[in-house]
């Protein structure tokens, strides 16, 4: 399988077979049943356009108190475990024997986006971030460690996997828009993104 490089981010187009994609979607639905999707709010009080939840020992949350990992859903319940079919992707591409302790699940409705940001809330930044794309294509934009660094963009399609590690671990990145109707994997228009990390 050919791997491409986008400003240091390794991308495997079509890494997951249709069967593997369907299995992860089913596992994600189980996560959402246990820990429902919610709209996070930034510390400034702005509601994000994506809805999210998590699996693992800790989950990422954002509210007026700030960005952080915590051991329970905003409703007070614990996060469900990371499914084995998702962990298999990490072990195949992460390049480390350390297992992730969190899986962030983002759902992008047709009008949702994610501005340029860095993944830097983890206690140790030596471990990679592994991103799984499912459903409608998303226009992925990647820059560098400084916000002013030049950016490049590529469409991430269903089944693509991206890894931020090494020089790209703190690259600014985001999703500018999605392409509704570009996939039939989900039962509604939109994009699922699962992001595996070592948070603690």
PDB file of N, CA and C in Angstrom, residues 6-65:
ATOM      1  N   UNK A   6       2.258  14.402   3.849  1.00  0.00           N
ATOM      2  CA  UNK A   6       1.705  15.751   3.742  1.00  0.00           C
ATOM      3  C   UNK A   6       2.263  16.585   4.892  1.00  0.00           C
ATOM      4  N   UNK A   7       3.266  17.413   4.583  1.00  0.00           N
ATOM      5  CA  UNK A   7       3.939  18.218   5.613  1.00  0.00           C
ATOM      6  C   UNK A   7       4.374  17.365   6.803  1.00  0.00           C
ATOM      7  N   UNK A   8       4.877  16.167   6.523  1.00  0.00           N
ATOM      8  CA  UNK A   8       5.369  15.274   7.559  1.00  0.00           C
ATOM      9  C   UNK A   8       4.348  14.307   8.112  1.00  0.00           C
ATOM     10  N   UNK A   9       3.061  14.510   7.804  1.00  0.00           N
ATOM     11  CA  UNK A   9       2.018  13.592   8.256  1.00  0.00           C
ATOM     12  C   UNK A   9       1.949  12.415   7.288  1.00  0.00           C
ATOM     13  N   UNK A  10       2.064  11.202   7.823  1.00  0.00           N
ATOM     14  CA  UNK A  10       1.977   9.999   6.991  1.00  0.00           C
ATOM     15  C   UNK A  10       0.513   9.642   6.772  1.00  0.00           C
ATOM     16  N   UNK A  11       0.131   9.432   5.521  1.00  0.00           N
ATOM     17  CA  UNK A  11      -1.256   9.109   5.182  1.00  0.00           C
ATOM     18  C   UNK A  11      -1.268   7.832   4.348  1.00  0.00           C
ATOM     19  N   UNK A  12      -2.078   6.876   4.788  1.00  0.00           N
ATOM     20  CA  UNK A  12      -2.293   5.628   4.049  1.00  0.00           C
ATOM     21  C   UNK A  12      -3.680   5.668   3.420  1.00  0.00           C
ATOM     22  N   UNK A  13      -3.777   6.017   2.129  1.00  0.00           N
ATOM     23  CA  UNK A  13      -5.089   6.013   1.480  1.00  0.00           C
ATOM     24  C   UNK A  13      -5.653   4.593   1.389  1.00  0.00           C
ATOM     25  N   UNK A  14      -6.924   4.441   1.700  1.00  0.00           N
ATOM     26  CA  UNK A  14      -7.576   3.143   1.581  1.00  0.00           C
ATOM     27  C   UNK A  14      -6.998   2.073   2.480  1.00  0.00           C
ATOM     28  N   UNK A  15      -6.470   2.459   3.632  1.00  0.00           N
ATOM     29  CA  UNK A  15      -5.850   1.487   4.534  1.00  0.00           C
ATOM     30  C   UNK A  15      -6.854   0.436   5.006  1.00  0.00           C
ATOM     31  N   UNK A  16      -8.085   0.850   5.245  1.00  0.00           N
ATOM     32  CA  UNK A  16      -9.102  -0.062   5.772  1.00  0.00           C
ATOM     33  C   UNK A  16     -10.019  -0.569   4.663  1.00  0.00           C
ATOM     34  N   UNK A  17     -10.227  -1.869   4.629  1.00  0.00           N
ATOM     35  CA  UNK A  17     -11.151  -2.465   3.677  1.00  0.00           C
ATOM     36  C   UNK A  17     -12.582  -2.059   4.015  1.00  0.00           C
ATOM     37  N   UNK A  18     -13.519  -2.195   3.077  1.00  0.00           N
ATOM     38  CA  UNK A  18     -14.922  -1.896   3.390  1.00  0.00           C
ATOM     39  C   UNK A  18     -15.433  -2.689   4.593  1.00  0.00           C
ATOM     40  N   UNK A  19     -15.003  -3.940   4.718  1.00  0.00           N
ATOM     41  CA  UNK A  19     -15.437  -4.756   5.855  1.00  0.00           C
ATOM     42  C   UNK A  19     -14.884  -4.213   7.170  1.00  0.00           C
ATOM     43  N   UNK A  20     -13.623  -3.794   7.161  1.00  0.00           N
ATOM     44  CA  UNK A  20     -13.009  -3.230   8.362  1.00  0.00           C
ATOM     45  C   UNK A  20     -13.663  -1.903   8.727  1.00  0.00           C
ATOM     46  N   UNK A  21     -13.995  -1.105   7.728  1.00  0.00           N
ATOM     47  CA  UNK A  21     -14.687   0.154   7.991  1.00  0.00           C
ATOM     48  C   UNK A  21     -16.044  -0.092   8.649  1.00  0.00           C
ATOM     49  N   UNK A  22     -16.792  -1.043   8.115  1.00  0.00           N
ATOM     50  CA  UNK A  22     -18.114  -1.348   8.671  1.00  0.00           C
ATOM     51  C   UNK A  22     -18.003  -1.841  10.108  1.00  0.00           C
ATOM     52  N   UNK A  23     -16.963  -2.631  10.400  1.00  0.00           N
ATOM     53  CA  UNK A  23     -16.778  -3.140  11.756  1.00  0.00           C
ATOM     54  C   UNK A  23     -16.484  -2.001  12.719  1.00  0.00           C
ATOM     55  N   UNK A  24     -15.666  -1.038  12.296  1.00  0.00           N
ATOM     56  CA  UNK A  24     -15.351   0.085  13.174  1.00  0.00           C
ATOM     57  C   UNK A  24     -16.567   0.985  13.370  1.00  0.00           C
ATOM     58  N   UNK A  25     -17.373   1.161  12.333  1.00  0.00           N
ATOM     59  CA  UNK A  25     -18.601   1.948  12.483  1.00  0.00           C
ATOM     60  C   UNK A  25     -19.531   1.288  13.502  1.00  0.00           C
ATOM     61  N   UNK A  26     -19.686  -0.031  13.409  1.00  0.00           N
ATOM     62  CA  UNK A  26     -20.538  -0.740  14.373  1.00  0.00           C
ATOM     63  C   UNK A  26     -19.993  -0.575  15.792  1.00  0.00           C
ATOM     64  N   UNK A  27     -18.680  -0.680  15.936  1.00  0.00           N
ATOM     65  CA  UNK A  27     -18.063  -0.505  17.258  1.00  0.00           C
ATOM     66  C   UNK A  27     -18.232   0.924  17.761  1.00  0.00           C
ATOM     67  N   UNK A  28     -18.172   1.890  16.854  1.00  0.00           N
ATOM     68  CA  UNK A  28     -18.351   3.287  17.243  1.00  0.00           C
ATOM     69  C   UNK A  28     -19.779   3.544  17.702  1.00  0.00           C
ATOM     70  N   UNK A  29     -20.742   2.916  17.047  1.00  0.00           N
ATOM     71  CA  UNK A  29     -22.134   3.075  17.494  1.00  0.00           C
ATOM     72  C   UNK A  29     -22.305   2.554  18.916  1.00  0.00           C
ATOM     73  N   UNK A  30     -21.592   1.486  19.247  1.00  0.00           N
ATOM     74  CA  UNK A  30     -21.655   0.965  20.621  1.00  0.00           C
ATOM     75  C   UNK A  30     -21.033   1.966  21.598  1.00  0.00           C
ATOM     76  N   UNK A  31     -19.945   2.612  21.190  1.00  0.00           N
ATOM     77  CA  UNK A  31     -19.343   3.648  22.033  1.00  0.00           C
ATOM     78  C   UNK A  31     -20.356   4.764  22.299  1.00  0.00           C
ATOM     79  N   UNK A  32     -21.031   5.201  21.240  1.00  0.00           N
ATOM     80  CA  UNK A  32     -21.964   6.319  21.366  1.00  0.00           C
ATOM     81  C   UNK A  32     -23.179   5.947  22.216  1.00  0.00           C
ATOM     82  N   UNK A  33     -23.582   4.688  22.154  1.00  0.00           N
ATOM     83  CA  UNK A  33     -24.690   4.273  23.026  1.00  0.00           C
ATOM     84  C   UNK A  33     -24.286   4.374  24.503  1.00  0.00           C
ATOM     85  N   UNK A  34     -23.032   4.046  24.796  1.00  0.00           N
ATOM     86  CA  UNK A  34     -22.565   4.092  26.179  1.00  0.00           C
ATOM     87  C   UNK A  34     -22.176   5.505  26.611  1.00  0.00           C
ATOM     88  N   UNK A  35     -21.670   6.289  25.677  1.00  0.00           N
ATOM     89  CA  UNK A  35     -21.197   7.648  25.971  1.00  0.00           C
ATOM     90  C   UNK A  35     -21.674   8.554  24.839  1.00  0.00           C
ATOM     91  N   UNK A  36     -22.877   9.112  24.942  1.00  0.00           N
ATOM     92  CA  UNK A  36     -23.488   9.852  23.829  1.00  0.00           C
ATOM     93  C   UNK A  36     -22.639  11.032  23.343  1.00  0.00           C
ATOM     94  N   UNK A  37     -22.766  11.313  22.062  1.00  0.00           N
ATOM     95  CA  UNK A  37     -22.111  12.476  21.474  1.00  0.00           C
ATOM     96  C   UNK A  37     -22.596  13.757  22.153  1.00  0.00           C
ATOM     97  N   UNK A  38     -21.701  14.715  22.277  1.00  0.00           N
ATOM     98  CA  UNK A  38     -22.062  16.008  22.853  1.00  0.00           C
ATOM     99  C   UNK A  38     -21.345  17.112  22.087  1.00  0.00           C
ATOM    100  N   UNK A  39     -21.868  18.320  22.160  1.00  0.00           N
ATOM    101  CA  UNK A  39     -21.239  19.485  21.544  1.00  0.00           C
ATOM    102  C   UNK A  39     -20.293  20.126  22.565  1.00  0.00           C
ATOM    103  N   UNK A  40     -18.984  20.029  22.392  1.00  0.00           N
ATOM    104  CA  UNK A  40     -18.068  20.707  23.321  1.00  0.00           C
ATOM    105  C   UNK A  40     -18.140  22.217  23.146  1.00  0.00           C
ATOM    106  N   UNK A  41     -17.768  22.914  24.198  1.00  0.00           N
ATOM    107  CA  UNK A  41     -17.734  24.369  24.209  1.00  0.00           C
ATOM    108  C   UNK A  41     -16.300  24.801  24.490  1.00  0.00           C
ATOM    109  N   UNK A  42     -15.810  25.787  23.765  1.00  0.00           N
ATOM    110  CA  UNK A  42     -14.454  26.274  23.992  1.00  0.00           C
ATOM    111  C   UNK A  42     -14.401  27.057  25.308  1.00  0.00           C
ATOM    112  N   UNK A  43     -13.197  27.270  25.835  1.00  0.00           N
ATOM    113  CA  UNK A  43     -13.093  28.071  27.067  1.00  0.00           C
ATOM    114  C   UNK A  43     -13.711  29.460  26.937  1.00  0.00           C
ATOM    115  N   UNK A  44     -13.833  29.966  25.714  1.00  0.00           N
ATOM    116  CA  UNK A  44     -14.465  31.274  25.490  1.00  0.00           C
ATOM    117  C   UNK A  44     -15.988  31.182  25.392  1.00  0.00           C
ATOM    118  N   UNK A  45     -16.513  29.956  25.474  1.00  0.00           N
ATOM    119  CA  UNK A  45     -17.963  29.778  25.440  1.00  0.00           C
ATOM    120  C   UNK A  45     -18.548  29.537  24.066  1.00  0.00           C
ATOM    121  N   UNK A  46     -17.703  29.328  23.047  1.00  0.00           N
ATOM    122  CA  UNK A  46     -18.199  29.076  21.696  1.00  0.00           C
ATOM    123  C   UNK A  46     -18.440  27.574  21.500  1.00  0.00           C
ATOM    124  N   UNK A  47     -19.611  27.223  20.986  1.00  0.00           N
ATOM    125  CA  UNK A  47     -19.910  25.820  20.741  1.00  0.00           C
ATOM    126  C   UNK A  47     -19.219  25.346  19.471  1.00  0.00           C
ATOM    127  N   UNK A  48     -18.494  24.239  19.560  1.00  0.00           N
ATOM    128  CA  UNK A  48     -17.857  23.657  18.383  1.00  0.00           C
ATOM    129  C   UNK A  48     -18.910  23.070  17.453  1.00  0.00           C
ATOM    130  N   UNK A  49     -18.601  23.038  16.161  1.00  0.00           N
ATOM    131  CA  UNK A  49     -19.566  22.517  15.193  1.00  0.00           C
ATOM    132  C   UNK A  49     -19.576  20.992  15.152  1.00  0.00           C
ATOM    133  N   UNK A  50     -18.488  20.349  15.600  1.00  0.00           N
ATOM    134  CA  UNK A  50     -18.464  18.889  15.648  1.00  0.00           C
ATOM    135  C   UNK A  50     -19.099  18.416  16.954  1.00  0.00           C
ATOM    136  N   UNK A  51     -19.643  17.207  16.902  1.00  0.00           N
ATOM    137  CA  UNK A  51     -20.058  16.530  18.130  1.00  0.00           C
ATOM    138  C   UNK A  51     -19.040  15.450  18.418  1.00  0.00           C
ATOM    139  N   UNK A  52     -18.815  15.167  19.688  1.00  0.00           N
ATOM    140  CA  UNK A  52     -17.758  14.227  20.016  1.00  0.00           C
ATOM    141  C   UNK A  52     -18.074  13.411  21.258  1.00  0.00           C
ATOM    142  N   UNK A  53     -17.320  12.339  21.404  1.00  0.00           N
ATOM    143  CA  UNK A  53     -17.301  11.533  22.608  1.00  0.00           C
ATOM    144  C   UNK A  53     -15.952  10.821  22.633  1.00  0.00           C
ATOM    145  N   UNK A  54     -15.754   9.915  23.582  1.00  0.00           N
ATOM    146  CA  UNK A  54     -14.471   9.230  23.688  1.00  0.00           C
ATOM    147  C   UNK A  54     -14.657   7.802  24.167  1.00  0.00           C
ATOM    148  N   UNK A  55     -13.595   7.024  24.000  1.00  0.00           N
ATOM    149  CA  UNK A  55     -13.484   5.686  24.578  1.00  0.00           C
ATOM    150  C   UNK A  55     -12.096   5.579  25.188  1.00  0.00           C
ATOM    151  N   UNK A  56     -11.953   4.693  26.172  1.00  0.00           N
ATOM    152  CA  UNK A  56     -10.663   4.499  26.807  1.00  0.00           C
ATOM    153  C   UNK A  56     -10.684   4.868  28.276  1.00  0.00           C
ATOM    154  N   UNK A  57      -9.506   4.883  28.876  1.00  0.00           N
ATOM    155  CA  UNK A  57      -9.404   5.194  30.299  1.00  0.00           C
ATOM    156  C   UNK A  57      -9.749   6.646  30.587  1.00  0.00           C
ATOM    157  N   UNK A  58      -9.454   7.521  29.628  1.00  0.00           N
ATOM    158  CA  UNK A  58      -9.793   8.935  29.759  1.00  0.00           C
ATOM    159  C   UNK A  58     -10.383   9.419  28.444  1.00  0.00           C
ATOM    160  N   UNK A  59     -11.075  10.551  28.507  1.00  0.00           N
ATOM    161  CA  UNK A  59     -11.639  11.149  27.308  1.00  0.00           C
ATOM    162  C   UNK A  59     -11.350  12.631  27.279  1.00  0.00           C
ATOM    163  N   UNK A  60     -11.284  13.182  26.060  1.00  0.00           N
ATOM    164  CA  UNK A  60     -10.995  14.611  25.903  1.00  0.00           C
ATOM    165  C   UNK A  60     -12.286  15.396  25.991  1.00  0.00           C
ATOM    166  N   UNK A  61     -12.264  16.471  26.757  1.00  0.00           N
ATOM    167  CA  UNK A  61     -13.422  17.346  26.883  1.00  0.00           C
ATOM    168  C   UNK A  61     -12.958  18.800  26.801  1.00  0.00           C
ATOM    169  N   UNK A  62     -13.892  19.658  26.463  1.00  0.00           N
ATOM    170  CA  UNK A  62     -13.645  21.089  26.438  1.00  0.00           C
ATOM    171  C   UNK A  62     -14.884  21.804  26.945  1.00  0.00           C
ATOM    172  N   UNK A  63     -14.673  22.749  27.858  1.00  0.00           N
ATOM    173  CA  UNK A  63     -15.759  23.578  28.365  1.00  0.00           C
ATOM    174  C   UNK A  63     -15.153  24.867  28.908  1.00  0.00           C
ATOM    175  N   UNK A  64     -15.911  25.607  29.673  1.00  0.00           N
ATOM    176  CA  UNK A  64     -15.424  26.877  30.212  1.00  0.00           C
ATOM    177  C   UNK A  64     -14.182  26.699  31.086  1.00  0.00           C
ATOM    178  N   UNK A  65     -13.983  25.476  31.595  1.00  0.00           N
ATOM    179  CA  UNK A  65     -12.822  25.208  32.449  1.00  0.00           C
ATOM    180  C   UNK A  65     -11.554  24.954  31.646  1.00  0.00           C
TER     181      UNK A  65
END
